[in-house]
mmCIF file of C-alpha atoms in Angstrom:
data_model
loop_
_atom_site.group_PDB
_atom_site.id
_atom_site.type_symbol
_atom_site.label_atom_id
_atom_site.label_comp_id
_atom_site.label_asym_id
_atom_site.label_seq_id
_atom_site.Cartn_x
_atom_site.Cartn_y
_atom_site.Cartn_z
ATOM 1 C CA MET A 8 105.464 103.544 100.601
ATOM 2 C CA GLY A 9 103.061 106.442 101.685
ATOM 3 C CA ILE A 10 99.370 104.991 102.437
ATOM 4 C CA ALA A 11 96.536 107.564 102.059
ATOM 5 C CA LEU A 12 92.949 106.402 103.417
ATOM 6 C CA PRO A 13 89.847 107.114 101.770
ATOM 7 C CA THR A 14 88.221 111.097 101.334
ATOM 8 C CA VAL A 15 85.191 112.188 103.018
ATOM 9 C CA ASP A 16 83.056 115.079 101.749
ATOM 10 C CA VAL A 17 82.566 116.257 105.446
ATOM 11 C CA ARG A 18 79.423 118.408 104.329
ATOM 12 C CA SER A 19 77.633 114.757 103.818
ATOM 13 C CA ILE A 20 77.805 114.262 107.831
ATOM 14 C CA MET A 21 77.760 117.686 108.659
ATOM 15 C CA THR A 22 75.282 119.982 110.414
ATOM 16 C CA ASP A 23 74.460 123.011 107.824
ATOM 17 C CA ILE A 24 75.110 126.104 109.354
ATOM 18 C CA SER A 25 71.696 127.000 108.254
ATOM 19 C CA GLN A 26 70.255 124.294 110.842
ATOM 20 C CA CYS A 27 72.825 125.001 113.517
ATOM 21 C CA VAL A 28 71.838 126.548 117.255
ATOM 22 C CA CYS A 29 74.133 129.551 117.256
ATOM 23 C CA ALA A 30 75.520 131.451 120.246
ATOM 24 C CA ARG A 31 76.201 135.802 119.212
ATOM 25 C CA ILE A 32 77.963 137.916 120.893
ATOM 26 C CA GLY A 33 77.000 139.588 123.886
ATOM 27 C CA PRO A 34 74.033 138.547 126.358
ATOM 28 C CA VAL A 35 73.415 134.773 126.479
ATOM 29 C CA ARG A 36 69.920 133.481 125.678
ATOM 30 C CA ASP A 37 68.249 132.454 128.745
ATOM 31 C CA ASP A 38 66.738 129.205 126.598
ATOM 32 C CA LEU A 39 69.928 128.477 124.527
ATOM 33 C CA VAL A 40 72.156 126.111 126.871
ATOM 34 C CA SER A 41 68.549 123.987 127.429
ATOM 35 C CA GLU A 42 68.354 124.224 123.650
ATOM 36 C CA LEU A 43 71.755 122.557 123.203
ATOM 37 C CA ARG A 44 71.326 120.426 125.794
ATOM 38 C CA ASP A 45 67.968 119.043 124.945
ATOM 39 C CA LEU A 46 69.655 118.243 121.077
ATOM 40 C CA ASP A 47 72.814 116.776 123.030
ATOM 41 C CA LEU A 48 74.540 119.402 121.519
ATOM 42 C CA ASP A 49 78.288 120.546 123.360
ATOM 43 C CA PHE A 50 79.293 122.940 121.259
ATOM 44 C CA ALA A 51 77.844 125.615 119.431
ATOM 45 C CA PRO A 52 78.989 128.028 116.621
ATOM 46 C CA VAL A 53 79.491 132.014 117.674
ATOM 47 C CA LEU A 54 77.865 134.666 115.171
ATOM 48 C CA GLY A 55 78.571 138.604 116.009
ATOM 49 C CA GLU A 56 76.039 140.352 117.080
ATOM 50 C CA SER A 57 74.539 141.139 113.673
ATOM 51 C CA GLU A 58 76.405 138.827 111.394
ATOM 52 C CA PRO A 59 74.869 136.668 108.948
ATOM 53 C CA ARG A 60 75.729 132.588 109.816
ATOM 54 C CA ALA A 61 78.062 131.883 107.541
ATOM 55 C CA HIS A 62 80.182 134.550 109.009
ATOM 56 C CA VAL A 63 81.414 132.692 112.165
ATOM 57 C CA LEU A 64 83.736 133.750 114.872
ATOM 58 C CA GLY A 65 84.022 130.676 115.781
ATOM 59 C CA LEU A 66 83.113 127.675 118.698
ATOM 60 C CA VAL A 67 81.835 127.798 122.383
ATOM 61 C CA SER A 68 80.913 124.727 124.913
ATOM 62 C CA ARG A 69 77.574 124.461 126.376
ATOM 63 C CA SER A 70 79.807 124.228 129.454
ATOM 64 C CA ARG A 71 81.083 127.435 128.907
ATOM 65 C CA LEU A 72 77.628 129.411 127.987
ATOM 66 C CA ALA A 73 75.803 127.423 131.181
ATOM 67 C CA GLU A 74 78.676 129.249 133.025
ATOM 68 C CA LEU A 75 77.947 132.656 131.672
ATOM 69 C CA ALA A 76 74.207 132.463 131.951
ATOM 70 C CA THR A 77 74.153 131.354 135.669
ATOM 71 C CA ALA A 78 76.520 134.050 136.498
ATOM 72 C CA ALA A 79 74.538 136.563 134.050
ATOM 73 C CA GLN A 80 77.192 137.662 131.930
ATOM 74 C CA PRO A 81 77.812 138.189 128.246
ATOM 75 C CA LEU A 82 79.611 136.096 125.827
ATOM 76 C CA GLU A 83 82.320 137.959 124.979
ATOM 77 C CA GLN A 84 84.423 135.456 122.372
ATOM 78 C CA PRO A 85 84.759 132.545 121.321
ATOM 79 C CA GLU A 86 86.328 129.861 123.476
ATOM 80 C CA VAL A 87 87.904 128.289 120.387
ATOM 81 C CA PRO A 88 88.613 131.162 117.313
ATOM 82 C CA ALA A 89 87.480 130.122 113.543
ATOM 83 C CA ASP A 90 91.196 129.748 112.429
ATOM 84 C CA ARG A 91 92.155 127.370 115.194
ATOM 85 C CA ALA A 92 88.589 125.179 114.572
ATOM 86 C CA GLN A 93 88.349 124.803 111.015
ATOM 87 C CA LEU A 94 88.121 122.121 108.431
ATOM 88 C CA GLY A 95 88.438 121.331 105.063
ATOM 89 C CA ALA A 96 84.962 120.373 103.360
ATOM 90 C CA THR A 97 86.629 117.116 101.985
ATOM 91 C CA VAL A 98 89.366 115.617 103.397
ATOM 92 C CA GLY A 99 91.347 111.867 103.992
ATOM 93 C CA LEU A 100 89.555 109.910 106.659
ATOM 94 C CA ASP A 101 93.175 109.616 108.215
ATOM 95 C CA ILE A 102 92.760 113.664 108.538
ATOM 96 C CA LEU A 103 89.105 113.563 109.865
ATOM 97 C CA LEU A 104 90.111 110.891 112.494
ATOM 98 C CA GLU A 105 93.197 112.560 113.449
ATOM 99 C CA ARG A 106 91.146 116.104 113.824
ATOM 100 C CA MET A 107 88.619 114.677 115.904
ATOM 101 C CA ALA A 108 90.800 112.942 118.381
ATOM 102 C CA GLU A 109 92.241 116.460 118.684
ATOM 103 C CA SER A 110 88.762 118.249 119.659
ATOM 104 C CA PRO A 111 85.142 116.934 119.148
ATOM 105 C CA ALA A 112 83.586 120.185 117.209
ATOM 106 C CA TRP A 113 84.919 121.611 113.668
ATOM 107 C CA LEU A 114 83.870 124.667 111.692
ATOM 108 C CA VAL A 115 83.494 122.799 107.970
ATOM 109 C CA VAL A 116 84.648 125.722 105.197
ATOM 110 C CA ALA A 117 84.193 125.437 101.646
ATOM 111 C CA ALA A 118 87.954 124.093 100.753
ATOM 112 C CA ASP A 119 89.418 120.429 99.790
ATOM 113 C CA ASP A 120 91.908 119.951 103.002
ATOM 114 C CA ALA A 121 92.232 120.850 106.280
ATOM 115 C CA ILE A 122 94.456 123.889 106.315
ATOM 116 C CA THR A 123 93.796 127.088 108.253
ATOM 117 C CA HIS A 124 92.423 129.711 106.043
ATOM 118 C CA GLY A 125 91.602 132.492 108.468
ATOM 119 C CA PRO A 126 88.545 133.836 109.936
ATOM 120 C CA ALA A 127 87.331 135.720 106.420
ATOM 121 C CA VAL A 128 86.561 132.069 105.037
ATOM 122 C CA PRO A 129 82.647 131.369 104.689
ATOM 123 C CA VAL A 130 81.525 128.780 107.255
ATOM 124 C CA GLN A 131 79.251 125.952 105.508
ATOM 125 C CA GLY A 132 78.288 124.049 108.562
ATOM 126 C CA LEU A 133 79.384 121.946 112.140
ATOM 127 C CA VAL A 134 80.753 118.521 112.608
ATOM 128 C CA CYS A 135 81.222 116.638 115.423
ATOM 129 C CA ARG A 136 82.756 113.725 116.628
ATOM 130 C CA ALA A 137 79.358 111.484 116.684
ATOM 131 C CA ASP A 138 78.931 112.280 113.478
ATOM 132 C CA LEU A 139 81.366 109.721 112.028
ATOM 133 C CA ASN A 140 79.199 107.035 112.913
ATOM 134 C CA LYS A 141 77.180 108.482 109.994
ATOM 135 C CA HIS A 142 76.717 106.219 106.873
ATOM 136 C CA PRO A 143 79.132 107.988 104.696
ATOM 137 C CA VAL A 144 81.637 106.958 107.024
ATOM 138 C CA ARG A 145 80.840 104.192 107.310
ATOM 139 C CA VAL A 146 80.921 103.743 103.446
ATOM 140 C CA ALA A 147 84.638 104.948 103.029
ATOM 141 C CA VAL A 148 85.879 102.422 105.759
ATOM 142 C CA TYR A 149 83.754 99.694 104.496
ATOM 143 C CA GLY A 150 85.381 100.039 100.946
ATOM 144 C CA LEU A 151 88.921 100.064 102.172
ATOM 145 C CA LEU A 152 87.856 96.959 103.918
ATOM 146 C CA ALA A 153 86.596 95.529 100.933
ATOM 147 C CA GLU A 154 89.090 95.867 98.899
ATOM 148 C CA LEU A 155 91.212 94.213 101.486
ATOM 149 C CA GLU A 156 88.859 91.031 101.917
ATOM 150 C CA LEU A 157 89.078 91.046 97.839
ATOM 151 C CA MET A 158 92.902 91.096 97.623
ATOM 152 C CA ALA A 159 93.358 88.615 100.783
ATOM 153 C CA ALA A 160 90.770 85.900 98.826
ATOM 154 C CA ARG A 161 92.645 86.394 95.763
ATOM 155 C CA LEU A 162 95.754 85.702 97.455
ATOM 156 C CA VAL A 163 94.879 82.676 99.294
ATOM 157 C CA GLN A 164 93.059 81.315 96.457
ATOM 158 C CA GLU A 165 96.030 81.761 93.867
ATOM 159 C CA THR A 166 98.452 80.816 96.789
ATOM 160 C CA PHE A 167 96.831 77.292 98.064
ATOM 161 C CA ARG A 168 96.951 75.131 94.895
ATOM 162 C CA ASP A 169 94.860 72.380 97.229
ATOM 163 C CA PRO A 170 91.911 74.166 99.426
ATOM 164 C CA ALA A 171 92.857 72.046 101.948
ATOM 165 C CA ASP A 172 95.693 73.459 102.519
ATOM 166 C CA TRP A 173 94.463 76.371 104.185
ATOM 167 C CA PHE A 174 90.966 75.711 105.476
ATOM 168 C CA GLY A 175 91.827 72.562 107.033
ATOM 169 C CA ARG A 176 93.719 74.424 109.160
ATOM 170 C CA LEU A 177 90.883 76.625 110.511
ATOM 171 C CA SER A 178 88.102 75.330 113.370
ATOM 172 C CA GLU A 179 85.731 72.486 112.447
ATOM 173 C CA ASP A 180 82.649 74.992 112.801
ATOM 174 C CA SER A 181 84.446 77.534 109.616
ATOM 175 C CA GLN A 182 85.105 74.364 108.097
ATOM 176 C CA ALA A 183 81.854 72.823 107.821
ATOM 177 C CA ARG A 184 80.527 76.745 106.871
ATOM 178 C CA ILE A 185 82.948 76.656 103.899
ATOM 179 C CA LEU A 186 82.681 73.548 102.545
ATOM 180 C CA GLY A 187 78.698 74.163 102.576
ATOM 181 C CA TYR A 188 78.801 77.314 101.098
ATOM 182 C CA TRP A 189 80.936 75.876 98.486
ATOM 183 C CA GLU A 190 78.985 72.913 97.644
ATOM 184 C CA LEU A 191 75.821 74.817 97.363
ATOM 185 C CA ALA A 192 77.414 76.987 95.392
ATOM 186 C CA LYS A 193 78.770 74.415 92.798
ATOM 187 C CA ARG A 194 75.040 72.987 92.848
ATOM 188 C CA LEU A 195 73.995 76.628 91.635
ATOM 189 C CA GLY A 196 76.818 76.941 89.096
ATOM 190 C CA VAL A 197 78.587 79.141 90.666
ATOM 191 C CA ASP A 198 82.142 77.932 91.486
ATOM 192 C CA THR A 199 84.279 80.541 92.636
ATOM 193 C CA GLY A 200 86.435 78.159 95.069
ATOM 194 C CA PRO A 201 86.023 78.129 99.168
ATOM 195 C CA VAL A 202 87.260 81.687 99.509
ATOM 196 C CA ALA A 203 83.971 82.818 98.805
ATOM 197 C CA GLY A 204 82.968 81.423 101.809
ATOM 198 C CA ALA A 205 85.315 82.250 104.127
ATOM 199 C CA THR A 206 85.671 85.579 106.389
ATOM 200 C CA LEU A 207 88.001 87.914 106.241
ATOM 201 C CA SER A 208 89.344 86.550 109.733
ATOM 202 C CA GLU A 209 89.591 83.299 108.502
ATOM 203 C CA LEU A 210 91.247 84.810 104.941
ATOM 204 C CA LEU A 211 93.961 86.491 107.408
ATOM 205 C CA ARG A 212 94.825 83.426 109.821
ATOM 206 C CA ALA A 213 94.947 81.649 106.778
ATOM 207 C CA ILE A 214 97.638 84.108 105.405
ATOM 208 C CA GLY A 215 99.445 84.274 108.643
ATOM 209 C CA GLY A 216 99.677 80.675 108.733
ATOM 210 C CA SER A 217 101.954 80.543 105.654
ATOM 211 C CA GLN A 218 105.405 81.342 106.051
ATOM 212 C CA GLU A 219 105.389 82.207 101.596
ATOM 213 C CA LEU A 220 102.988 84.670 102.410
ATOM 214 C CA LEU A 221 104.446 86.442 105.596
ATOM 215 C CA ARG A 222 108.080 86.062 103.878
ATOM 216 C CA GLY A 223 106.145 87.603 100.478
ATOM 217 C CA LEU A 224 104.332 90.231 102.366
ATOM 218 C CA GLY A 225 107.052 91.313 104.917
ATOM 219 C CA TYR A 226 106.554 90.222 107.967
ATOM 220 C CA PRO A 227 109.174 88.533 109.844
ATOM 221 C CA SER A 228 107.109 86.118 111.796
ATOM 222 C CA ARG A 229 103.262 85.097 112.139
ATOM 223 C CA THR A 230 103.389 87.565 115.377
ATOM 224 C CA ARG A 231 104.373 90.577 113.841
ATOM 225 C CA PHE A 232 101.496 89.852 110.984
ATOM 226 C CA GLU A 233 98.970 89.633 113.632
ATOM 227 C CA ASP A 234 100.219 92.541 114.801
ATOM 228 C CA ALA A 235 99.164 94.040 112.250
ATOM 229 C CA SER A 236 95.916 92.554 111.686
ATOM 230 C CA GLY A 237 94.056 91.029 114.299
ATOM 231 C CA ARG A 238 91.978 94.111 114.982
ATOM 232 C CA ILE A 239 90.898 94.792 111.981
ATOM 233 C CA PRO A 240 87.905 92.033 111.555
ATOM 234 C CA ASP A 241 86.110 93.741 114.541
ATOM 235 C CA VAL A 242 85.796 97.186 112.385
ATOM 236 C CA ARG A 243 84.388 95.472 109.848
ATOM 237 C CA ASN A 244 82.066 93.713 111.378
ATOM 238 C CA ARG A 245 80.963 97.015 113.385
ATOM 239 C CA VAL A 246 80.742 98.633 110.013
ATOM 240 C CA MET A 247 78.113 95.990 108.622
ATOM 241 C CA HIS A 248 75.807 96.763 111.663
ATOM 242 C CA PRO A 249 74.835 100.426 111.744
ATOM 243 C CA VAL A 250 73.456 100.078 115.233
ATOM 244 C CA ARG A 251 77.113 99.638 116.600
ATOM 245 C CA PRO A 252 79.007 102.939 116.725
ATOM 246 C CA LEU A 253 82.597 102.972 115.433
ATOM 247 C CA ILE A 254 83.545 106.063 117.247
ATOM 248 C CA THR A 255 82.626 107.065 120.859
ATOM 249 C CA ASN A 256 85.405 109.196 121.818
ATOM 250 C CA VAL A 257 89.309 110.097 121.475
ATOM 251 C CA GLU A 258 90.658 106.350 121.741
ATOM 252 C CA SER A 259 88.339 105.326 119.440
ATOM 253 C CA CYS A 260 89.055 108.262 117.080
ATOM 254 C CA THR A 261 92.692 107.132 117.498
ATOM 255 C CA ARG A 262 92.295 103.374 117.191
ATOM 256 C CA LEU A 263 89.873 103.632 114.067
ATOM 257 C CA ARG A 264 92.649 105.548 112.068
ATOM 258 C CA GLU A 265 95.460 103.039 113.648
ATOM 259 C CA ILE A 266 93.377 99.844 111.968
ATOM 260 C CA LEU A 267 92.463 101.490 108.860
ATOM 261 C CA LEU A 268 96.234 102.657 108.117
ATOM 262 C CA ALA A 269 97.337 98.898 109.061
ATOM 263 C CA ALA A 270 94.686 97.788 106.974
ATOM 264 C CA ALA A 271 95.301 100.306 103.801
ATOM 265 C CA ALA A 272 99.130 99.069 104.076
ATOM 266 C CA LEU A 273 98.493 95.478 104.151
ATOM 267 C CA SER A 274 96.268 95.916 100.963
ATOM 268 C CA ALA A 275 99.736 97.802 99.520
ATOM 269 C CA ARG A 276 101.791 94.974 100.550
ATOM 270 C CA MET A 277 99.506 92.509 98.844
ATOM 271 C CA ARG A 278 99.159 94.515 95.880
ATOM 272 C CA GLU A 279 102.664 94.744 95.716
ATOM 273 C CA PHE A 280 103.651 91.341 96.521
ATOM 274 C CA CYS A 281 101.301 90.225 93.890
ATOM 275 C CA ALA A 282 102.616 92.454 91.432
ATOM 276 C CA THR A 283 105.918 90.657 91.638
ATOM 277 C CA ARG A 284 104.477 87.289 90.244
ATOM 278 C CA ASP A 285 101.637 89.190 87.730
ATOM 279 C CA PRO A 286 101.901 92.371 86.904
ATOM 280 C CA VAL A 287 98.021 92.519 86.026
ATOM 281 C CA TRP A 288 97.666 91.900 89.354
ATOM 282 C CA ARG A 289 98.833 95.533 90.386
ATOM 283 C CA GLY A 290 95.834 96.939 88.976
ATOM 284 C CA SER A 291 93.032 94.771 90.152
ATOM 285 C CA ALA A 292 91.865 92.532 92.877
ATOM 286 C CA GLU A 293 89.405 91.142 91.516
ATOM 287 C CA LEU A 294 88.101 87.543 91.756
ATOM 288 C CA GLY A 295 87.729 85.454 88.922
#
């Protein structure tokens, strides 16, 4: 089963090349390193001595520029040539996270993939690891997790004829909140059942507690299911709180990629299982 993550338009999170602080082949400007430091930038695109900004030779780190400036030596070539630092303008989120785990900065080129296109391809901008915390990436992550949550809710709703069979296994605090939300919804004339008041974590706990659902989803045990799903709710919580960073280092890129792939795989398993019971389910995960 092939698992694909949402596509991200990298141009929505990059710094346009016209706005980048760039280095040029030749003597290192006296104020270049301090300008990069003040802006908290670790890399700069490298231009030729007189080439336009769209013709980028590669990337150079701030630390390398500092070494050259201290030694009064010129920049003779980029640290990373352009053909080894290119990222397509639209890529899958899994590819984006994978590339950002490999290197903290990439040159964005006008292409819809992450294939190396050669140094002659015009560069549109620079994207760095910290840019993964911007809103467009959070939207892509949230969309994936929202689909999982909708399918989990419908799966629980249609599996347990008596709602108490699943929410009765939760903590008393969870039960009180879910029942209170359900009662309020009924009084307002909007009764979608108790699943509407459950969190993703609670829905996954309900699924993990059902041998029928574990078998249907292809998990041999509750432990295996929890191994696959246990880290997903934390990512959802981080996405919903913009002040919490999603990405801070290499490990966070790798971890987020693994969790999102696991979430996409779980969504696919849910859809396939439900389609065996109701073919209409294959095309819709909406509650109702």
